[in-house]
Amino acid sequence: MNINNNYVILGTGQLGLAIMDELTAQGIPVTLVNRSGRVSEPLPTTATLIQADVNNPDEVERVTAGANIVFMCAQPAYHQWPEKFPPLMASVIEGVARTGAKLVFGSNLYMYGPTDGQPLHEELPYAAETRKGKARAQVARMLLEAHQQGRVQVTIGRAADFYGPRVTDSAVGDLLFEAAVQGKTANLSGDITLLHTYTYIRDFARALLTLSAHEEAYGRVWHVPNAETISTQQFLHLLEAEVGQAVKYRLAGRVMLWVVGLFNPAAREVIEMLYEFEEPFIVDHTRYAAAFGANPTPHKE
């Protein structure tokens, strides 16, 4: 198969579809790839969906041949990252390397581990002790080593916790917004008075497109631009001003999450990441801003 589109997106989750939205707004065709060959919403006429298992490098090569840029947005189930993320990334690296396309990976900040409230920047060591943090560190090293070896050109954009269209599995995702609008009770964790950087998912998508278009972005890690860091409590106040009523919430502690986790593997996996909400979590995007400028969407918008 030879792809006619310059852009291929592996994965049709919240980030993959956000990148599709940005390309569609610019009238740029894009090819989407997922394992089922189905998505839960109508796709624009400029988007093509292909079924493939990207755990197989031959399949990756098949669906990316002819593309210039490949966005890696696929990932295993949250509780399966340690076992499945490294082999998945190895497959993607191998398949894309065969085609000569450039590889752009949308990632998070788990690999750094706790920083005692100090801002997170790209030069921090990978000090995570969590299962998922170690998995993220491993795939980051795999990508950068592949770039250094000349196998494939790679750039990595990292974001904080998402919010925005289609975002569900986040502290301030759709479930919080739906609860606010419907007058229901939202679930939050940690100390909501602490500063916490949040990433608007459309800003993340735009930043990855910017990275993909600049040669100087490759071979490096970049923290994508975020709006001013505020506390989760301040975020709630902004939401309350929009919906015109108080947002009801309960704080889910470790014990509650442990109990829920007996029946829900994803909830159980949240426990080891609670440190992000038990100390200030502030992300520094100075490197990106200095290289490409930064105009993140204000939280109020």
Coordinates of C-alpha atoms in Angstrom, one line a residue:
M1 CA 0.0 0.0 0.0
N2 CA 1.3 3.5 -0.8
I3 CA -0.3 6.3 1.1
N4 CA -1.2 9.4 -0.9
N5 CA -1.5 11.6 2.2
N6 CA 1.6 13.3 3.7
Y7 CA 0.2 12.7 7.2
V8 CA -0.6 9.4 8.9
I9 CA -1.9 9.2 12.5
L10 CA -1.5 5.9 14.4
G11 CA -4.3 5.7 16.9
T12 CA -7.8 7.3 16.9
G13 CA -8.1 8.3 20.5
Q14 CA -8.5 11.8 21.9
L15 CA -5.1 13.0 20.7
G16 CA -5.1 11.3 17.3
L17 CA -8.5 12.8 16.5
A18 CA -7.4 16.3 17.8
I19 CA -4.6 16.2 15.3
M20 CA -7.0 15.2 12.6
D21 CA -9.2 18.1 13.5
E22 CA -6.3 20.6 13.1
L23 CA -5.3 19.1 9.7
T24 CA -8.9 19.1 8.6
A25 CA -9.3 22.8 9.5
Q26 CA -6.4 23.5 7.2
G27 CA -7.9 21.4 4.4
I28 CA -5.1 18.9 4.6
P29 CA -5.9 15.2 3.9
V30 CA -4.9 12.7 6.6
T31 CA -4.9 8.9 7.0
L32 CA -6.0 7.4 10.3
V33 CA -5.0 4.0 11.5
N34 CA -6.5 1.8 14.2
R35 CA -6.9 -1.8 15.0
S36 CA -10.6 -2.1 14.5
G37 CA -11.1 -0.1 11.4
R38 CA -13.9 1.8 13.1
V39 CA -14.4 5.1 14.9
S40 CA -17.3 6.3 17.0
E41 CA -18.0 9.5 15.0
P42 CA -18.3 10.5 11.4
L43 CA -15.0 11.4 9.8
P44 CA -14.4 14.4 7.5
T45 CA -14.2 13.7 3.8
T46 CA -10.5 14.5 3.9
A47 CA -9.8 11.7 6.4
T48 CA -9.2 8.1 5.4
L49 CA -9.4 5.3 8.0
I50 CA -7.3 2.1 7.6
Q51 CA -7.4 -1.0 9.8
A52 CA -4.0 -2.3 10.9
D53 CA -2.3 -3.9 13.9
V54 CA 0.6 -1.6 14.6
N55 CA 2.1 -4.2 16.9
N56 CA 3.3 -5.7 13.7
P57 CA 6.1 -3.8 11.9
D58 CA 5.1 -5.1 8.6
E59 CA 1.6 -3.6 9.1
V60 CA 3.2 -0.3 10.2
E61 CA 5.2 -0.3 7.0
R62 CA 2.2 -1.0 5.0
V63 CA 0.1 1.8 6.3
T64 CA 2.8 4.4 6.5
A65 CA 4.6 3.8 3.1
G66 CA 4.5 7.0 1.1
A67 CA 3.8 9.3 4.1
N68 CA 6.2 12.1 5.2
I69 CA 5.0 12.4 8.8
V70 CA 3.7 9.8 11.1
F71 CA 2.1 10.8 14.4
M72 CA 2.3 8.0 17.0
C73 CA -0.8 8.4 19.2
A74 CA -1.6 4.7 19.8
Q75 CA -1.0 3.1 23.2
P76 CA -2.0 0.0 25.1
A77 CA -4.6 -0.1 27.8
Y78 CA -3.5 2.0 30.8
H79 CA -2.8 -1.0 33.0
Q80 CA -0.8 -2.7 30.3
W81 CA 1.8 -0.1 29.6
P82 CA 4.7 -1.9 31.2
E83 CA 4.2 -5.1 29.3
K84 CA 2.9 -3.8 26.0
F85 CA 4.2 -0.3 25.4
P86 CA 7.9 -1.1 24.7
P87 CA 7.1 -3.8 22.1
L88 CA 4.5 -1.6 20.5
M89 CA 7.0 1.2 20.1
A90 CA 9.6 -1.1 18.8
S91 CA 7.2 -2.2 16.1
V92 CA 6.3 1.4 15.2
I93 CA 10.0 2.4 15.0
E94 CA 10.9 -0.5 12.8
G95 CA 7.9 -0.1 10.5
V96 CA 8.3 3.7 10.1
A97 CA 12.1 3.3 9.7
R98 CA 11.6 1.2 6.6
T99 CA 9.5 3.9 4.9
G100 CA 11.8 6.9 5.6
A101 CA 8.9 8.9 7.2
K102 CA 9.5 11.1 10.2
L103 CA 8.0 10.0 13.5
V104 CA 6.3 12.4 16.0
F105 CA 5.3 11.0 19.4
G106 CA 2.8 12.6 21.6
S107 CA 3.7 11.7 25.2
N108 CA 3.2 12.7 28.8
L109 CA 5.4 13.6 31.8
Y110 CA 5.3 10.4 33.9
M111 CA 8.9 9.5 33.3
Y112 CA 10.2 12.3 35.6
G113 CA 8.7 11.1 38.8
P114 CA 8.1 13.4 41.8
T115 CA 10.0 16.7 41.7
D116 CA 9.0 18.1 45.2
G117 CA 7.0 20.8 43.4
Q118 CA 9.9 22.1 41.2
P119 CA 8.9 22.9 37.6
L120 CA 9.3 20.1 35.1
H121 CA 11.7 20.8 32.3
E122 CA 13.2 18.7 29.5
E123 CA 16.6 18.2 31.2
L124 CA 15.2 16.5 34.3
P125 CA 16.4 12.9 34.7
Y126 CA 14.0 10.0 34.2
A127 CA 13.6 9.3 37.9
A128 CA 10.1 7.7 38.0
E129 CA 9.6 4.7 40.3
T130 CA 6.1 4.0 39.0
R131 CA 5.3 1.2 36.6
K132 CA 3.9 3.5 34.0
G133 CA 6.6 6.1 34.5
K134 CA 9.3 3.5 33.8
A135 CA 7.4 2.4 30.7
R136 CA 7.3 5.9 29.4
A137 CA 11.0 6.4 30.1
Q138 CA 11.8 3.2 28.3
V139 CA 9.9 4.1 25.1
A140 CA 11.4 7.6 25.1
R141 CA 14.9 6.2 25.3
M142 CA 14.0 3.8 22.4
L143 CA 12.8 6.6 20.2
L144 CA 15.8 8.9 20.9
E145 CA 18.3 6.0 20.4
A146 CA 16.6 5.2 17.1
H147 CA 17.1 8.8 16.0
Q148 CA 20.7 8.9 17.2
Q149 CA 21.4 5.7 15.3
G150 CA 20.0 7.2 12.1
R151 CA 17.2 4.7 11.8
V152 CA 14.3 7.3 11.9
Q153 CA 13.9 11.0 12.5
V154 CA 12.0 11.4 15.8
T155 CA 10.6 14.2 17.9
I156 CA 8.7 14.0 21.1
G157 CA 6.1 16.4 22.4
R158 CA 5.0 16.1 26.1
A159 CA 1.9 17.4 27.6
A160 CA 0.3 17.5 31.1
D161 CA -3.1 16.2 32.0
F162 CA -5.5 16.9 29.1
Y163 CA -8.8 18.7 28.9
G164 CA -11.0 19.6 25.9
P165 CA -13.0 17.8 23.2
R166 CA -13.3 14.0 23.6
V167 CA -11.1 13.9 26.7
T168 CA -12.6 11.6 29.2
D169 CA -9.8 9.9 31.2
S170 CA -8.4 13.0 32.8
A171 CA -8.9 14.8 36.2
V172 CA -10.5 17.7 34.3
G173 CA -11.9 15.7 31.4
D174 CA -15.4 15.5 30.0
L175 CA -16.8 13.7 33.1
L176 CA -16.0 16.8 35.2
F177 CA -17.6 19.1 32.6
E178 CA -20.7 16.9 32.3
A179 CA -21.1 16.7 36.1
A180 CA -20.8 20.5 36.3
V181 CA -23.5 21.1 33.6
Q182 CA -25.8 18.4 35.0
G183 CA -25.4 19.3 38.7
K184 CA -23.9 16.0 39.5
T185 CA -20.9 15.2 41.7
A186 CA -17.5 14.9 40.1
N187 CA -14.6 12.8 41.4
L188 CA -11.3 14.5 42.1
S189 CA -8.1 13.4 43.8
G190 CA -5.3 14.9 45.8
D191 CA -5.0 18.5 47.1
I192 CA -7.0 20.7 44.7
T193 CA -5.4 23.9 46.2
L194 CA -2.0 23.0 44.7
L195 CA -0.8 24.5 41.4
H196 CA -1.3 22.0 38.6
T197 CA -0.6 22.5 34.9
Y198 CA -3.3 21.3 32.5
T199 CA -3.0 21.0 28.7
Y200 CA -5.8 21.9 26.3
I201 CA -5.7 19.0 23.9
R202 CA -6.1 21.2 20.8
D203 CA -3.0 23.1 21.9
F204 CA -1.2 19.8 22.1
A205 CA -2.3 18.8 18.6
R206 CA -1.1 22.2 17.2
A207 CA 2.2 21.9 19.0
L208 CA 2.9 18.4 17.5
L209 CA 2.1 19.7 14.0
T210 CA 4.5 22.6 14.6
L211 CA 7.2 20.1 15.8
S212 CA 6.6 17.9 12.7
A213 CA 7.3 20.9 10.4
H214 CA 10.7 22.0 11.8
E215 CA 13.9 20.1 11.2
E216 CA 15.4 21.5 14.4
A217 CA 12.7 19.8 16.4
Y218 CA 13.9 16.3 15.6
G219 CA 16.1 14.4 18.0
R220 CA 14.8 16.4 20.9
V221 CA 12.1 16.4 23.6
W222 CA 9.7 19.4 23.9
H223 CA 7.2 20.3 26.6
V224 CA 4.2 21.7 24.6
P225 CA 2.8 25.2 25.5
N226 CA 0.2 25.4 28.3
A227 CA -2.0 28.2 29.6
E228 CA -1.0 29.7 32.9
T229 CA -0.7 27.1 35.7
I230 CA -3.5 27.4 38.2
S231 CA -4.8 25.1 40.9
T232 CA -7.5 22.6 40.3
Q233 CA -9.7 24.6 42.6
Q234 CA -9.2 27.7 40.4
F235 CA -10.0 25.6 37.4
L236 CA -13.2 24.6 39.1
H237 CA -14.0 28.3 39.8
L238 CA -13.6 29.1 36.1
L239 CA -15.9 26.2 35.3
E240 CA -18.5 27.4 37.8
A241 CA -18.5 30.8 36.2
E242 CA -19.3 29.2 32.9
V243 CA -22.1 27.0 34.0
G244 CA -23.5 29.5 36.5
Q245 CA -23.6 27.1 39.5
A246 CA -21.3 25.5 42.0
V247 CA -19.5 22.4 41.0
K248 CA -20.1 19.5 43.4
Y249 CA -17.2 17.1 43.9
R250 CA -15.8 14.4 46.2
L251 CA -12.2 13.7 46.8
A252 CA -11.2 10.1 46.0
G253 CA -8.3 9.1 48.3
R254 CA -6.0 6.1 48.0
V255 CA -8.3 3.8 50.0
M256 CA -11.3 4.6 47.8
L257 CA -9.3 4.1 44.6
W258 CA -7.9 0.9 46.0
V259 CA -11.4 -0.4 46.6
V260 CA -12.6 0.7 43.2
G261 CA -9.5 -0.8 41.7
L262 CA -10.5 -4.3 42.9
F263 CA -13.0 -4.2 40.1
N264 CA -11.5 -1.6 37.7
P265 CA -7.9 -2.1 36.6
A266 CA -7.7 1.5 35.3
A267 CA -8.7 2.9 38.6
R268 CA -6.2 0.8 40.4
E269 CA -3.5 2.2 38.1
V270 CA -4.3 5.8 39.1
I271 CA -3.0 5.2 42.7
E272 CA 0.7 5.2 41.8
M273 CA 0.2 8.5 39.9
L274 CA -1.5 10.4 42.8
Y275 CA 1.8 12.1 43.6
E276 CA 1.1 14.5 40.7
F277 CA -1.8 15.8 42.7
E278 CA -0.1 15.8 46.1
E279 CA 2.6 18.3 45.3
P280 CA 2.7 21.3 42.9
F281 CA 2.8 20.0 39.3
I282 CA 4.2 22.8 37.2
V283 CA 5.3 22.3 33.6
D284 CA 8.0 24.6 32.0
H285 CA 7.6 25.0 28.2
T286 CA 10.4 27.6 27.9
R287 CA 12.3 25.5 25.4
Y288 CA 9.4 25.3 23.0
A289 CA 8.4 29.0 23.4
A290 CA 12.0 30.1 22.6
A291 CA 12.2 28.0 19.5
F292 CA 8.7 28.3 18.0
G293 CA 6.8 30.8 20.0
A294 CA 3.8 30.0 22.2
N295 CA 0.2 31.1 22.2
P296 CA -1.7 28.6 24.3
T297 CA -5.4 28.9 24.7
P298 CA -6.4 30.6 27.9
H299 CA -8.3 28.4 30.3
K300 CA -11.3 30.7 30.2
E301 CA -11.7 30.0 26.5

